[in-house]
CSV table of C-alpha atoms in Angstrom, one decimal:
chain,number,residue,atom,x,y,z
A,1,UNK,CA,51.1,-98.1,11.0
A,2,UNK,CA,49.3,-96.0,8.3
A,3,UNK,CA,47.2,-99.1,7.5
A,4,UNK,CA,46.2,-99.5,11.1
A,5,UNK,CA,45.1,-95.8,11.4
A,6,UNK,CA,42.8,-95.9,8.3
A,7,UNK,CA,39.9,-97.8,10.0
A,8,UNK,CA,40.0,-95.4,13.0
A,9,UNK,CA,39.8,-92.4,10.7
A,10,UNK,CA,36.9,-94.0,8.8
A,11,UNK,CA,35.1,-94.7,12.0
A,12,UNK,CA,35.7,-91.1,13.2
A,13,UNK,CA,34.3,-89.7,9.9
A,14,UNK,CA,31.3,-92.0,10.1
A,15,UNK,CA,30.5,-91.0,13.7
A,16,UNK,CA,30.7,-87.3,12.7
A,17,UNK,CA,28.4,-87.9,9.7
A,18,UNK,CA,25.9,-89.7,11.9
A,19,UNK,CA,26.1,-87.0,14.5
A,20,UNK,CA,25.5,-84.3,11.9
A,21,UNK,CA,22.6,-86.2,10.4
A,22,UNK,CA,21.0,-86.6,13.8
A,23,UNK,CA,21.4,-82.9,14.6
A,24,UNK,CA,19.9,-82.0,11.2
A,25,UNK,CA,16.9,-84.4,11.8
A,26,UNK,CA,16.4,-83.0,15.3
A,27,UNK,CA,16.5,-79.4,14.0
A,28,UNK,CA,14.1,-80.3,11.2
A,29,UNK,CA,11.6,-81.9,13.7
A,30,UNK,CA,11.8,-78.8,15.9
A,31,UNK,CA,11.2,-76.5,13.0
A,32,UNK,CA,8.2,-78.5,12.0
A,33,UNK,CA,6.8,-78.4,15.5
A,34,UNK,CA,7.3,-74.6,15.6
A,35,UNK,CA,5.6,-74.2,12.3
A,36,UNK,CA,2.7,-76.4,13.4
A,37,UNK,CA,2.3,-74.4,16.6
A,38,UNK,CA,2.5,-71.1,14.7
A,39,UNK,CA,-0.1,-72.2,12.2
A,40,UNK,CA,-2.3,-73.6,15.0
A,41,UNK,CA,-2.3,-70.4,17.1
A,42,UNK,CA,-1.8,-67.7,14.5
A,43,UNK,CA,-4.9,-65.3,14.3
A,44,UNK,CA,-3.5,-62.2,12.6
A,45,UNK,CA,-4.1,-63.4,9.1
A,46,UNK,CA,-7.8,-64.1,9.8
A,47,UNK,CA,-8.4,-60.8,11.6
A,48,UNK,CA,-10.8,-58.3,10.1
A,49,UNK,CA,-9.8,-55.1,11.8
A,50,UNK,CA,-12.0,-52.6,10.0
A,51,UNK,CA,-15.2,-54.8,10.4
A,52,UNK,CA,-14.3,-55.4,14.1
A,53,UNK,CA,-14.0,-51.7,14.9
A,54,UNK,CA,-17.3,-51.0,13.1
A,55,UNK,CA,-19.0,-53.9,15.0
A,56,UNK,CA,-17.8,-52.7,18.3
A,57,UNK,CA,-18.9,-49.1,17.7
A,58,UNK,CA,-22.3,-50.4,16.6
A,59,UNK,CA,-22.7,-52.3,19.9
A,60,UNK,CA,-21.9,-49.3,22.0
A,61,UNK,CA,-25.1,-47.5,21.1
A,62,UNK,CA,-27.7,-47.5,23.9
A,63,UNK,CA,-31.1,-46.3,22.8
A,64,UNK,CA,-34.4,-47.6,21.5
A,65,UNK,CA,-34.4,-51.4,21.2
A,66,UNK,CA,-31.3,-51.9,23.3
A,67,UNK,CA,-32.7,-49.9,26.2
A,68,UNK,CA,-35.9,-52.0,26.2
A,69,UNK,CA,-34.0,-55.2,25.9
A,70,UNK,CA,-31.8,-54.2,28.8
A,71,UNK,CA,-34.9,-53.4,31.0
A,72,UNK,CA,-36.6,-56.6,30.2
A,73,UNK,CA,-33.5,-58.7,30.7
A,74,UNK,CA,-32.9,-57.0,34.1
A,75,UNK,CA,-36.4,-57.9,35.1
A,76,UNK,CA,-35.8,-61.5,34.1
A,77,UNK,CA,-32.5,-61.7,35.9
A,78,UNK,CA,-34.1,-60.2,39.1
A,79,UNK,CA,-36.9,-62.8,39.0
A,80,UNK,CA,-34.3,-65.5,38.6
A,81,UNK,CA,-32.2,-64.2,41.5
A,82,UNK,CA,-35.3,-63.7,43.6
A,83,UNK,CA,-36.4,-67.3,43.3
A,84,UNK,CA,-32.9,-68.8,43.2
A,85,UNK,CA,-33.2,-70.1,39.6
A,86,UNK,CA,-29.9,-70.4,37.9
A,87,UNK,CA,-31.5,-71.3,34.5
A,88,UNK,CA,-33.6,-68.0,34.5
A,89,UNK,CA,-30.5,-65.9,35.4
A,90,UNK,CA,-28.6,-67.6,32.5
A,91,UNK,CA,-31.4,-66.8,30.1
A,92,UNK,CA,-31.3,-63.1,31.1
A,93,UNK,CA,-27.6,-62.9,30.6
A,94,UNK,CA,-28.0,-64.2,27.0
A,95,UNK,CA,-30.2,-61.3,26.0
A,96,UNK,CA,-28.4,-58.5,27.8
A,97,UNK,CA,-26.6,-55.8,25.7
A,98,UNK,CA,-24.2,-54.8,28.6
A,99,UNK,CA,-21.1,-56.1,27.0
A,100,UNK,CA,-20.9,-53.6,24.1
A,101,UNK,CA,-19.8,-50.4,25.9
A,102,UNK,CA,-17.2,-52.3,28.0
A,103,UNK,CA,-15.5,-53.7,24.9
A,104,UNK,CA,-15.8,-50.2,23.4
A,105,UNK,CA,-13.8,-48.7,26.3
A,106,UNK,CA,-11.0,-51.2,25.9
A,107,UNK,CA,-10.7,-50.9,22.1
A,108,UNK,CA,-11.0,-47.1,22.0
A,109,UNK,CA,-8.1,-46.8,24.5
A,110,UNK,CA,-6.0,-49.2,22.5
A,111,UNK,CA,-6.5,-47.2,19.2
A,112,UNK,CA,-6.5,-43.7,20.8
A,113,UNK,CA,-10.1,-43.0,19.7
A,114,UNK,CA,-11.3,-40.4,22.2
A,115,UNK,CA,-14.7,-39.9,20.7
A,116,UNK,CA,-15.5,-43.6,20.9
A,117,UNK,CA,-14.1,-43.7,24.4
A,118,UNK,CA,-16.4,-40.8,25.6
A,119,UNK,CA,-19.4,-42.4,23.9
A,120,UNK,CA,-18.6,-45.8,25.5
A,121,UNK,CA,-18.3,-44.3,29.0
A,122,UNK,CA,-21.6,-42.4,28.6
A,123,UNK,CA,-23.5,-45.4,27.4
A,124,UNK,CA,-22.0,-47.7,30.0
A,125,UNK,CA,-23.0,-45.2,32.7
A,126,UNK,CA,-26.6,-45.0,31.3
A,127,UNK,CA,-26.8,-48.8,31.1
A,128,UNK,CA,-25.5,-49.3,34.7
A,129,UNK,CA,-27.9,-46.6,36.0
A,130,UNK,CA,-30.9,-48.0,34.2
A,131,UNK,CA,-30.1,-51.6,35.3
A,132,UNK,CA,-29.8,-50.7,38.9
A,133,UNK,CA,-32.9,-48.6,38.8
A,134,UNK,CA,-34.9,-51.4,37.2
A,135,UNK,CA,-33.7,-54.0,39.7
A,136,UNK,CA,-34.4,-51.5,42.6
A,137,UNK,CA,-38.0,-51.0,41.4
A,138,UNK,CA,-38.5,-54.7,41.1
A,139,UNK,CA,-37.2,-55.7,44.5
A,140,UNK,CA,-39.0,-52.7,46.1
A,141,UNK,CA,-42.4,-53.9,44.9
A,142,UNK,CA,-41.6,-57.7,45.1
A,143,UNK,CA,-43.3,-59.4,48.1
A,144,UNK,CA,-40.4,-61.9,48.3
A,145,UNK,CA,-37.2,-60.3,49.7
A,146,UNK,CA,-35.5,-63.4,51.1
A,147,UNK,CA,-31.8,-63.8,50.5
A,148,UNK,CA,-31.1,-66.6,48.1
A,149,UNK,CA,-27.8,-68.3,47.4
A,150,UNK,CA,-27.8,-66.7,43.9
A,151,UNK,CA,-28.0,-63.2,45.4
A,152,UNK,CA,-25.4,-63.9,48.2
A,153,UNK,CA,-22.9,-65.2,45.6
A,154,UNK,CA,-22.9,-61.8,43.8
A,155,UNK,CA,-22.0,-59.7,46.9
A,156,UNK,CA,-18.2,-59.8,46.7
A,157,UNK,CA,-15.6,-60.8,44.0
A,158,UNK,CA,-13.3,-63.7,44.4
A,159,UNK,CA,-10.2,-64.7,42.5
A,160,UNK,CA,-12.3,-67.0,40.3
A,161,UNK,CA,-14.4,-64.0,39.2
A,162,UNK,CA,-11.3,-62.1,38.2
A,163,UNK,CA,-9.9,-65.1,36.2
A,164,UNK,CA,-13.2,-65.7,34.5
A,165,UNK,CA,-13.4,-62.0,33.5
A,166,UNK,CA,-9.8,-62.1,32.1
A,167,UNK,CA,-10.1,-65.2,30.0
A,168,UNK,CA,-13.7,-64.5,29.1
A,169,UNK,CA,-12.7,-61.0,27.9
A,170,UNK,CA,-9.9,-62.5,25.8
A,171,UNK,CA,-12.2,-65.1,24.3
A,172,UNK,CA,-14.8,-62.3,23.5
A,173,UNK,CA,-12.5,-60.0,21.7
A,174,UNK,CA,-10.7,-62.8,19.8
A,175,UNK,CA,-14.1,-64.0,18.6
A,176,UNK,CA,-15.1,-60.5,17.6
A,177,UNK,CA,-12.0,-59.9,15.5
A,178,UNK,CA,-12.4,-63.1,13.5
A,179,UNK,CA,-13.8,-62.8,10.0
A,180,UNK,CA,-17.4,-64.1,10.5
A,181,UNK,CA,-17.9,-63.5,14.3
A,182,UNK,CA,-18.3,-66.6,16.4
A,183,UNK,CA,-21.7,-66.0,18.0
A,184,UNK,CA,-21.6,-69.0,20.3
A,185,UNK,CA,-18.4,-67.7,21.9
A,186,UNK,CA,-20.0,-64.3,22.5
A,187,UNK,CA,-23.0,-65.9,24.1
A,188,UNK,CA,-20.8,-68.1,26.3
A,189,UNK,CA,-18.8,-65.1,27.5
A,190,UNK,CA,-22.0,-63.3,28.3
A,191,UNK,CA,-22.9,-66.1,30.6
A,192,UNK,CA,-19.5,-66.8,32.1
A,193,UNK,CA,-18.6,-63.2,33.0
A,194,UNK,CA,-22.0,-62.6,34.6
A,195,UNK,CA,-22.3,-58.8,34.3
A,196,UNK,CA,-26.0,-58.5,34.9
A,197,UNK,CA,-26.6,-60.4,38.2
A,198,UNK,CA,-24.2,-58.1,40.2
A,199,UNK,CA,-26.2,-55.1,39.0
A,200,UNK,CA,-29.5,-56.8,40.0
A,201,UNK,CA,-27.9,-57.5,43.4
A,202,UNK,CA,-27.0,-53.8,43.7
A,203,UNK,CA,-30.7,-53.0,43.2
A,204,UNK,CA,-31.6,-55.6,45.7
A,205,UNK,CA,-29.2,-54.2,48.3
A,206,UNK,CA,-30.6,-50.7,47.8
A,207,UNK,CA,-34.2,-52.0,48.0
A,208,UNK,CA,-33.7,-53.7,51.4
A,209,UNK,CA,-31.3,-51.0,52.7
A,210,UNK,CA,-28.2,-53.3,52.9
A,211,UNK,CA,-25.3,-51.1,51.7
A,212,UNK,CA,-22.7,-53.8,52.1
A,213,UNK,CA,-24.6,-56.0,49.6
A,214,UNK,CA,-25.0,-53.1,47.2
A,215,UNK,CA,-21.4,-52.0,47.5
A,216,UNK,CA,-20.0,-55.5,47.2
A,217,UNK,CA,-22.1,-56.3,44.1
A,218,UNK,CA,-21.1,-53.0,42.4
A,219,UNK,CA,-17.5,-53.9,43.2
A,220,UNK,CA,-17.9,-57.3,41.5
A,221,UNK,CA,-19.5,-55.7,38.4
A,222,UNK,CA,-16.6,-53.2,38.3
A,223,UNK,CA,-14.0,-55.9,38.5
A,224,UNK,CA,-15.6,-57.9,35.7
A,225,UNK,CA,-16.0,-54.8,33.5
A,226,UNK,CA,-12.4,-53.6,34.1
A,227,UNK,CA,-10.8,-56.9,33.2
A,228,UNK,CA,-13.0,-57.4,30.1
A,229,UNK,CA,-11.9,-53.9,29.0
A,230,UNK,CA,-8.3,-54.7,29.8
A,231,UNK,CA,-8.4,-58.0,27.8
A,232,UNK,CA,-9.9,-56.1,24.9
A,233,UNK,CA,-7.1,-53.5,25.1
A,234,UNK,CA,-4.3,-56.2,25.2
A,235,UNK,CA,-5.7,-58.2,22.2
A,236,UNK,CA,-6.3,-55.1,20.2
A,237,UNK,CA,-2.7,-54.0,20.7
A,238,UNK,CA,-1.3,-57.5,20.0
A,239,UNK,CA,-3.2,-57.6,16.7
A,240,UNK,CA,-1.9,-54.2,15.6
A,241,UNK,CA,-5.2,-52.4,15.1
A,242,UNK,CA,-4.5,-49.1,13.4
A,243,UNK,CA,-4.5,-46.0,15.5
A,244,UNK,CA,-7.0,-43.2,14.8
A,245,UNK,CA,-5.3,-40.5,12.8
A,246,UNK,CA,-5.9,-36.8,13.4
A,247,UNK,CA,-5.1,-33.9,11.2
A,248,UNK,CA,-3.6,-32.0,14.1
A,249,UNK,CA,-0.5,-34.0,15.2
A,250,UNK,CA,-0.5,-32.2,18.6
A,251,UNK,CA,-4.0,-33.3,19.2
A,252,UNK,CA,-3.1,-36.9,18.2
A,253,UNK,CA,-0.2,-36.8,20.7
A,254,UNK,CA,-2.4,-35.4,23.4
A,255,UNK,CA,-5.0,-38.0,22.7
A,256,UNK,CA,-2.5,-40.8,22.9
A,257,UNK,CA,-1.3,-39.4,26.3
A,258,UNK,CA,-4.8,-39.3,27.6
A,259,UNK,CA,-5.5,-42.8,26.4
A,260,UNK,CA,-2.3,-44.2,27.9
A,261,UNK,CA,-3.0,-42.4,31.2
A,262,UNK,CA,-6.5,-43.9,31.4
A,263,UNK,CA,-5.1,-47.4,30.7
A,264,UNK,CA,-2.5,-47.0,33.5
A,265,UNK,CA,-5.1,-45.6,35.9
A,266,UNK,CA,-7.4,-48.6,35.2
A,267,UNK,CA,-4.6,-51.2,35.1
A,268,UNK,CA,-2.7,-50.4,38.4
A,269,UNK,CA,-5.7,-50.8,40.8
A,270,UNK,CA,-6.9,-53.8,38.9
A,271,UNK,CA,-3.5,-55.5,39.2
A,272,UNK,CA,-3.4,-54.6,42.9
A,273,UNK,CA,-6.9,-56.1,43.4
A,274,UNK,CA,-5.9,-59.2,41.6
A,275,UNK,CA,-2.9,-59.7,43.9
A,276,UNK,CA,-5.0,-59.0,46.9
A,277,UNK,CA,-7.7,-61.5,45.9
A,278,UNK,CA,-5.0,-64.1,45.1
A,279,UNK,CA,-3.4,-63.7,48.6
A,280,UNK,CA,-6.9,-64.0,50.2
A,281,UNK,CA,-7.6,-67.1,48.3
A,282,UNK,CA,-4.2,-68.6,49.2
A,283,UNK,CA,-4.8,-67.7,52.9
A,284,UNK,CA,-8.1,-69.5,53.0
A,285,UNK,CA,-6.7,-72.5,51.2
A,286,UNK,CA,-3.8,-72.8,53.6
A,287,UNK,CA,-6.0,-72.2,56.6
A,288,UNK,CA,-8.3,-75.0,55.7
A,289,UNK,CA,-5.3,-77.3,55.1
A,290,UNK,CA,-3.9,-76.4,58.5
A,291,UNK,CA,-7.2,-77.0,60.4
A,292,UNK,CA,-7.9,-80.4,58.6
A,293,UNK,CA,-4.3,-81.8,58.7
A,294,UNK,CA,-2.6,-80.3,61.7
A,295,UNK,CA,-5.3,-79.6,64.3
A,296,UNK,CA,-5.9,-83.2,65.4
A,297,UNK,CA,-6.4,-84.4,69.0
A,298,UNK,CA,-7.8,-87.8,70.1
A,299,UNK,CA,-11.4,-87.6,71.2
A,300,UNK,CA,-11.8,-84.1,69.8
A,301,UNK,CA,-13.7,-83.0,66.7
A,302,UNK,CA,-13.7,-79.7,64.8
A,303,UNK,CA,-17.3,-78.6,64.3
A,304,UNK,CA,-16.7,-75.2,62.8
A,305,UNK,CA,-13.9,-73.0,61.5
A,306,UNK,CA,-13.9,-69.4,60.2
A,307,UNK,CA,-11.1,-67.7,58.4
A,308,UNK,CA,-10.6,-63.9,58.4
A,309,UNK,CA,-8.0,-62.6,56.0
A,310,UNK,CA,-8.3,-59.0,57.0
A,311,UNK,CA,-7.9,-59.7,60.7
A,312,UNK,CA,-5.4,-62.5,60.0
A,313,UNK,CA,-7.2,-64.9,62.3
A,314,UNK,CA,-8.4,-68.5,62.3
A,315,UNK,CA,-11.3,-69.2,64.7
A,316,UNK,CA,-11.9,-72.9,65.4
A,317,UNK,CA,-14.7,-74.5,67.5
A,318,UNK,CA,-13.9,-77.8,69.1
A,319,UNK,CA,-16.1,-80.4,70.8
A,320,UNK,CA,-15.2,-83.5,72.7
A,321,UNK,CA,-12.1,-84.0,74.9
A,322,UNK,CA,-10.6,-80.7,76.1
A,323,UNK,CA,-7.3,-80.0,74.3
A,324,UNK,CA,-4.5,-79.1,76.7
A,325,UNK,CA,-2.7,-75.8,76.4
A,326,UNK,CA,0.6,-77.5,75.4
A,327,UNK,CA,-1.1,-78.9,72.3
A,328,UNK,CA,-2.6,-75.5,71.4
A,329,UNK,CA,0.9,-73.9,71.8
A,330,UNK,CA,2.3,-76.6,69.5
A,331,UNK,CA,-0.3,-75.8,66.9
A,332,UNK,CA,0.5,-72.1,67.1
A,333,UNK,CA,4.1,-72.9,66.5
A,334,UNK,CA,3.2,-75.2,63.5
A,335,UNK,CA,1.1,-72.3,62.1
A,336,UNK,CA,4.3,-70.4,61.5
A,337,UNK,CA,5.5,-73.1,59.2
A,338,UNK,CA,2.9,-72.0,56.6
A,339,UNK,CA,4.2,-69.1,54.7
A,340,UNK,CA,0.8,-67.6,54.1
A,341,UNK,CA,-0.2,-68.0,57.8
A,342,UNK,CA,2.9,-66.6,59.6
A,343,UNK,CA,1.2,-63.6,61.1
A,344,UNK,CA,-2.1,-65.3,61.7
A,345,UNK,CA,-3.7,-65.6,65.2
A,346,UNK,CA,-5.2,-68.9,66.2
A,347,UNK,CA,-8.4,-68.6,68.3
A,348,UNK,CA,-9.8,-71.8,69.8
A,349,UNK,CA,-13.2,-72.3,71.5
A,350,UNK,CA,-13.9,-75.6,73.3
A,351,UNK,CA,-16.2,-77.1,75.9
A,352,UNK,CA,-15.8,-76.5,79.6
A,353,UNK,CA,-15.4,-80.1,80.6
A,354,UNK,CA,-14.1,-83.4,79.2
A,355,UNK,CA,-17.6,-84.7,78.6
A,356,UNK,CA,-17.8,-82.5,75.5
A,357,UNK,CA,-20.2,-79.9,76.8
A,358,UNK,CA,-20.7,-76.9,74.5
A,359,UNK,CA,-21.8,-74.3,77.1
A,360,UNK,CA,-18.9,-72.0,76.2
A,361,UNK,CA,-19.9,-71.8,72.5
A,362,UNK,CA,-22.0,-69.0,71.2
A,363,UNK,CA,-25.8,-69.4,70.7
A,364,UNK,CA,-25.3,-69.1,67.0
A,365,UNK,CA,-22.7,-71.9,66.9
A,366,UNK,CA,-24.8,-74.2,69.2
A,367,UNK,CA,-27.9,-73.7,67.0
A,368,UNK,CA,-25.7,-74.5,64.0
A,369,UNK,CA,-24.5,-77.7,65.6
A,370,UNK,CA,-28.1,-78.7,66.6
A,371,UNK,CA,-29.3,-78.0,63.1
A,372,UNK,CA,-26.5,-80.2,61.6
A,373,UNK,CA,-27.4,-83.0,64.0
A,374,UNK,CA,-31.0,-82.7,63.2
A,375,UNK,CA,-30.4,-82.8,59.4
A,376,UNK,CA,-28.1,-85.8,59.8
A,377,UNK,CA,-30.7,-87.6,62.0
A,378,UNK,CA,-33.4,-86.7,59.5
A,379,UNK,CA,-31.4,-88.2,56.7
A,380,UNK,CA,-30.8,-91.4,58.7
A,381,UNK,CA,-34.5,-91.6,59.5
A,382,UNK,CA,-35.5,-91.2,55.8
A,383,UNK,CA,-32.9,-93.8,54.8
A,384,UNK,CA,-34.3,-96.2,57.4
A,385,UNK,CA,-37.9,-95.5,56.3
A,386,UNK,CA,-36.9,-96.3,52.7
A,387,UNK,CA,-35.3,-99.6,53.8
A,388,UNK,CA,-38.3,-100.5,55.8
A,389,UNK,CA,-40.6,-99.8,52.9
A,390,UNK,CA,-38.5,-102.1,50.6
A,391,UNK,CA,-38.5,-104.9,53.2
A,392,UNK,CA,-42.3,-104.6,53.7
A,393,UNK,CA,-42.7,-104.8,50.0
A,394,UNK,CA,-40.6,-108.0,49.8
A,395,UNK,CA,-42.4,-109.5,52.8
A,396,UNK,CA,-45.8,-108.8,51.1
A,397,UNK,CA,-44.6,-110.7,48.1
A,398,UNK,CA,-43.7,-113.7,50.2
A,399,UNK,CA,-47.0,-113.5,52.1
A,400,UNK,CA,-48.9,-113.4,48.9
A,401,UNK,CA,-47.2,-116.6,47.9
A,402,UNK,CA,-48.1,-118.4,51.1
A,403,UNK,CA,-51.3,-119.9,49.8
A,404,UNK,CA,-52.6,-123.5,50.0
A,405,UNK,CA,-51.6,-125.1,46.8
A,406,UNK,CA,-53.9,-128.1,47.6
A,407,UNK,CA,-56.9,-125.8,47.9
A,408,UNK,CA,-56.0,-123.9,44.8
A,409,UNK,CA,-55.5,-127.0,42.7
A,410,UNK,CA,-58.9,-128.3,43.7
A,411,UNK,CA,-60.5,-125.0,42.7
A,412,UNK,CA,-58.7,-125.1,39.4
A,413,UNK,CA,-59.8,-128.6,38.7
A,414,UNK,CA,-63.5,-127.7,39.2
A,415,UNK,CA,-63.3,-124.5,37.1
A,416,UNK,CA,-61.1,-125.8,34.3
A,417,UNK,CA,-61.9,-129.4,33.2
A,418,UNK,CA,-59.2,-129.3,30.6
A,419,UNK,CA,-56.4,-129.3,33.2
A,420,UNK,CA,-54.8,-132.7,33.8
A,421,UNK,CA,-51.7,-131.6,35.8
A,422,UNK,CA,-50.7,-128.5,37.7
A,423,UNK,CA,-47.4,-127.4,39.1
A,424,UNK,CA,-46.2,-124.3,41.0
A,425,UNK,CA,-42.7,-122.8,41.7
A,426,UNK,CA,-41.0,-119.4,42.3
A,427,UNK,CA,-38.8,-118.5,39.3
A,428,UNK,CA,-35.9,-116.2,40.1
A,429,UNK,CA,-34.8,-114.0,37.1
A,430,UNK,CA,-32.2,-111.3,36.7
A,431,UNK,CA,-31.0,-108.9,34.0
A,432,UNK,CA,-27.7,-108.4,36.0
A,433,UNK,CA,-28.9,-105.1,37.4
A,434,UNK,CA,-32.0,-106.3,39.1
A,435,UNK,CA,-33.2,-109.6,40.5
A,436,UNK,CA,-36.8,-110.5,40.7
A,437,UNK,CA,-39.0,-113.5,41.9
A,438,UNK,CA,-41.9,-114.5,39.6
A,439,UNK,CA,-44.6,-117.0,40.7
A,440,UNK,CA,-44.8,-119.6,37.9
A,441,UNK,CA,-47.5,-122.2,37.2
A,442,UNK,CA,-47.0,-125.1,34.9
A,443,UNK,CA,-50.2,-126.7,33.4
A,444,UNK,CA,-50.5,-130.0,31.7
A,445,UNK,CA,-53.6,-130.1,29.4
A,446,UNK,CA,-55.7,-133.1,28.4
A,447,UNK,CA,-54.7,-134.5,25.0
A,448,UNK,CA,-58.2,-134.4,23.5
A,449,UNK,CA,-58.4,-130.6,23.8
A,450,UNK,CA,-57.7,-128.6,20.7
A,451,UNK,CA,-54.8,-126.1,20.6
A,452,UNK,CA,-57.0,-123.1,20.1
A,453,UNK,CA,-59.1,-124.1,23.2
A,454,UNK,CA,-55.9,-124.6,25.2
A,455,UNK,CA,-54.8,-121.1,24.4
A,456,UNK,CA,-58.2,-119.6,25.5
A,457,UNK,CA,-58.3,-121.6,28.7
A,458,UNK,CA,-54.7,-120.7,29.5
A,459,UNK,CA,-55.5,-117.0,29.2
A,460,UNK,CA,-58.6,-117.4,31.4
A,461,UNK,CA,-56.7,-119.4,33.9
A,462,UNK,CA,-53.9,-116.8,34.2
A,463,UNK,CA,-56.5,-114.0,34.8
A,464,UNK,CA,-58.3,-116.1,37.4
A,465,UNK,CA,-55.0,-116.7,39.2
A,466,UNK,CA,-54.1,-113.0,39.4
A,467,UNK,CA,-57.5,-112.2,41.0
A,468,UNK,CA,-57.4,-115.3,43.2
A,469,UNK,CA,-53.9,-114.7,44.5
A,470,UNK,CA,-54.0,-110.8,44.3
A,471,UNK,CA,-50.8,-110.7,42.2
A,472,UNK,CA,-49.9,-108.3,39.4
A,473,UNK,CA,-47.2,-110.5,38.0
A,474,UNK,CA,-47.2,-114.3,37.4
A,475,UNK,CA,-46.5,-116.7,34.6
A,476,UNK,CA,-48.5,-119.7,33.3
A,477,UNK,CA,-46.7,-122.2,31.1
A,478,UNK,CA,-48.1,-125.1,29.2
A,479,UNK,CA,-46.1,-128.3,29.3
A,480,UNK,CA,-47.7,-130.0,26.3
């Protein structure tokens, strides 16, 4: 019996050994992965804290060259917004010095540096005031005051603006803390976070007397500035930047309390706004999904839909067959199935009769419908005109080839005594992306003509054919 048990014990020990080896290998692989990730994402060892603080303090200053650079960049940005040129606006953002004081606010709060914080706030206020004043003067004297898409896009923040400000701010401060600052990252953040265009839009709103534009644009700038400062604050804390030391410990403690209070005051409204914008974006997304996927009725088409998050309403304009009230009631019940749309009111506008009349629709909506129809018809007309032009071109090619070969050959025989034989055909060629038809003439020359003379007569014959047949492209080939 002992002999029979030995193999079982050996197998058991072998299984345990294999299990232990597998566990050790798995643990080793996991440790290697963690080490790789740590090495890949670790930035503490390459952080130059002293140089970063000095560089940030240097960028806070707003006088002399920086003031003039800001004024000129604001003028450039205002021109770009005025004419709707994205490229010009981007160029202005590249030369703007607005980012310095904002980063200074975030870092000074993180390291409890009250003097730098005060200086950052003062310089930021001066920069904002000068920027708005410059933009106001430009738009006040500018003869063009038309609203462009570039201006309208800067009148209210969206969740995308907040996310760009957060991640852009993180990228900016991480780049600044690296030994040997990454200039391309700083320029990229200056473009992405778009601090200057909102201030130009504030000046535009004041110049035309539109307070909602001015307020919305200032709101957008504030959001971008706050989240860039918050990102700076977070990264500075994570990288353990040294706190500013004071001789008076009570003063240091009071300074820390002030800095912490400021951070909380700034952070709480920002978080609330972020949540609000996120809910608004979710509401609009679900509302569009509901209108496109749920509100369907045979013979009826949705021509316009508006979504109001504040009023919690979805307003839809329908055209075509009139939707019965039972279907509308079903839609209202299905609206409750969407978590983000539970308290939303569905407002439907539709024609007065089954023929699809739009008399009940507002003048603005009707003009919008007619404009859409006009644009679609215009596109169709232009498309047809293009097709007609192509067909006419093809027809002209065929018409040009409908000549009398007999008459042409007689003329060729009289003008060119060296021709013994003449042939004609249409050669179809393609490069696999375009197919073309080339008129091709084959010429048999008399044997007593020299090769040099054949070449000269061939060239003259080809030129004569182009003039005679009014063709830009043709080929002449010799058969002997």
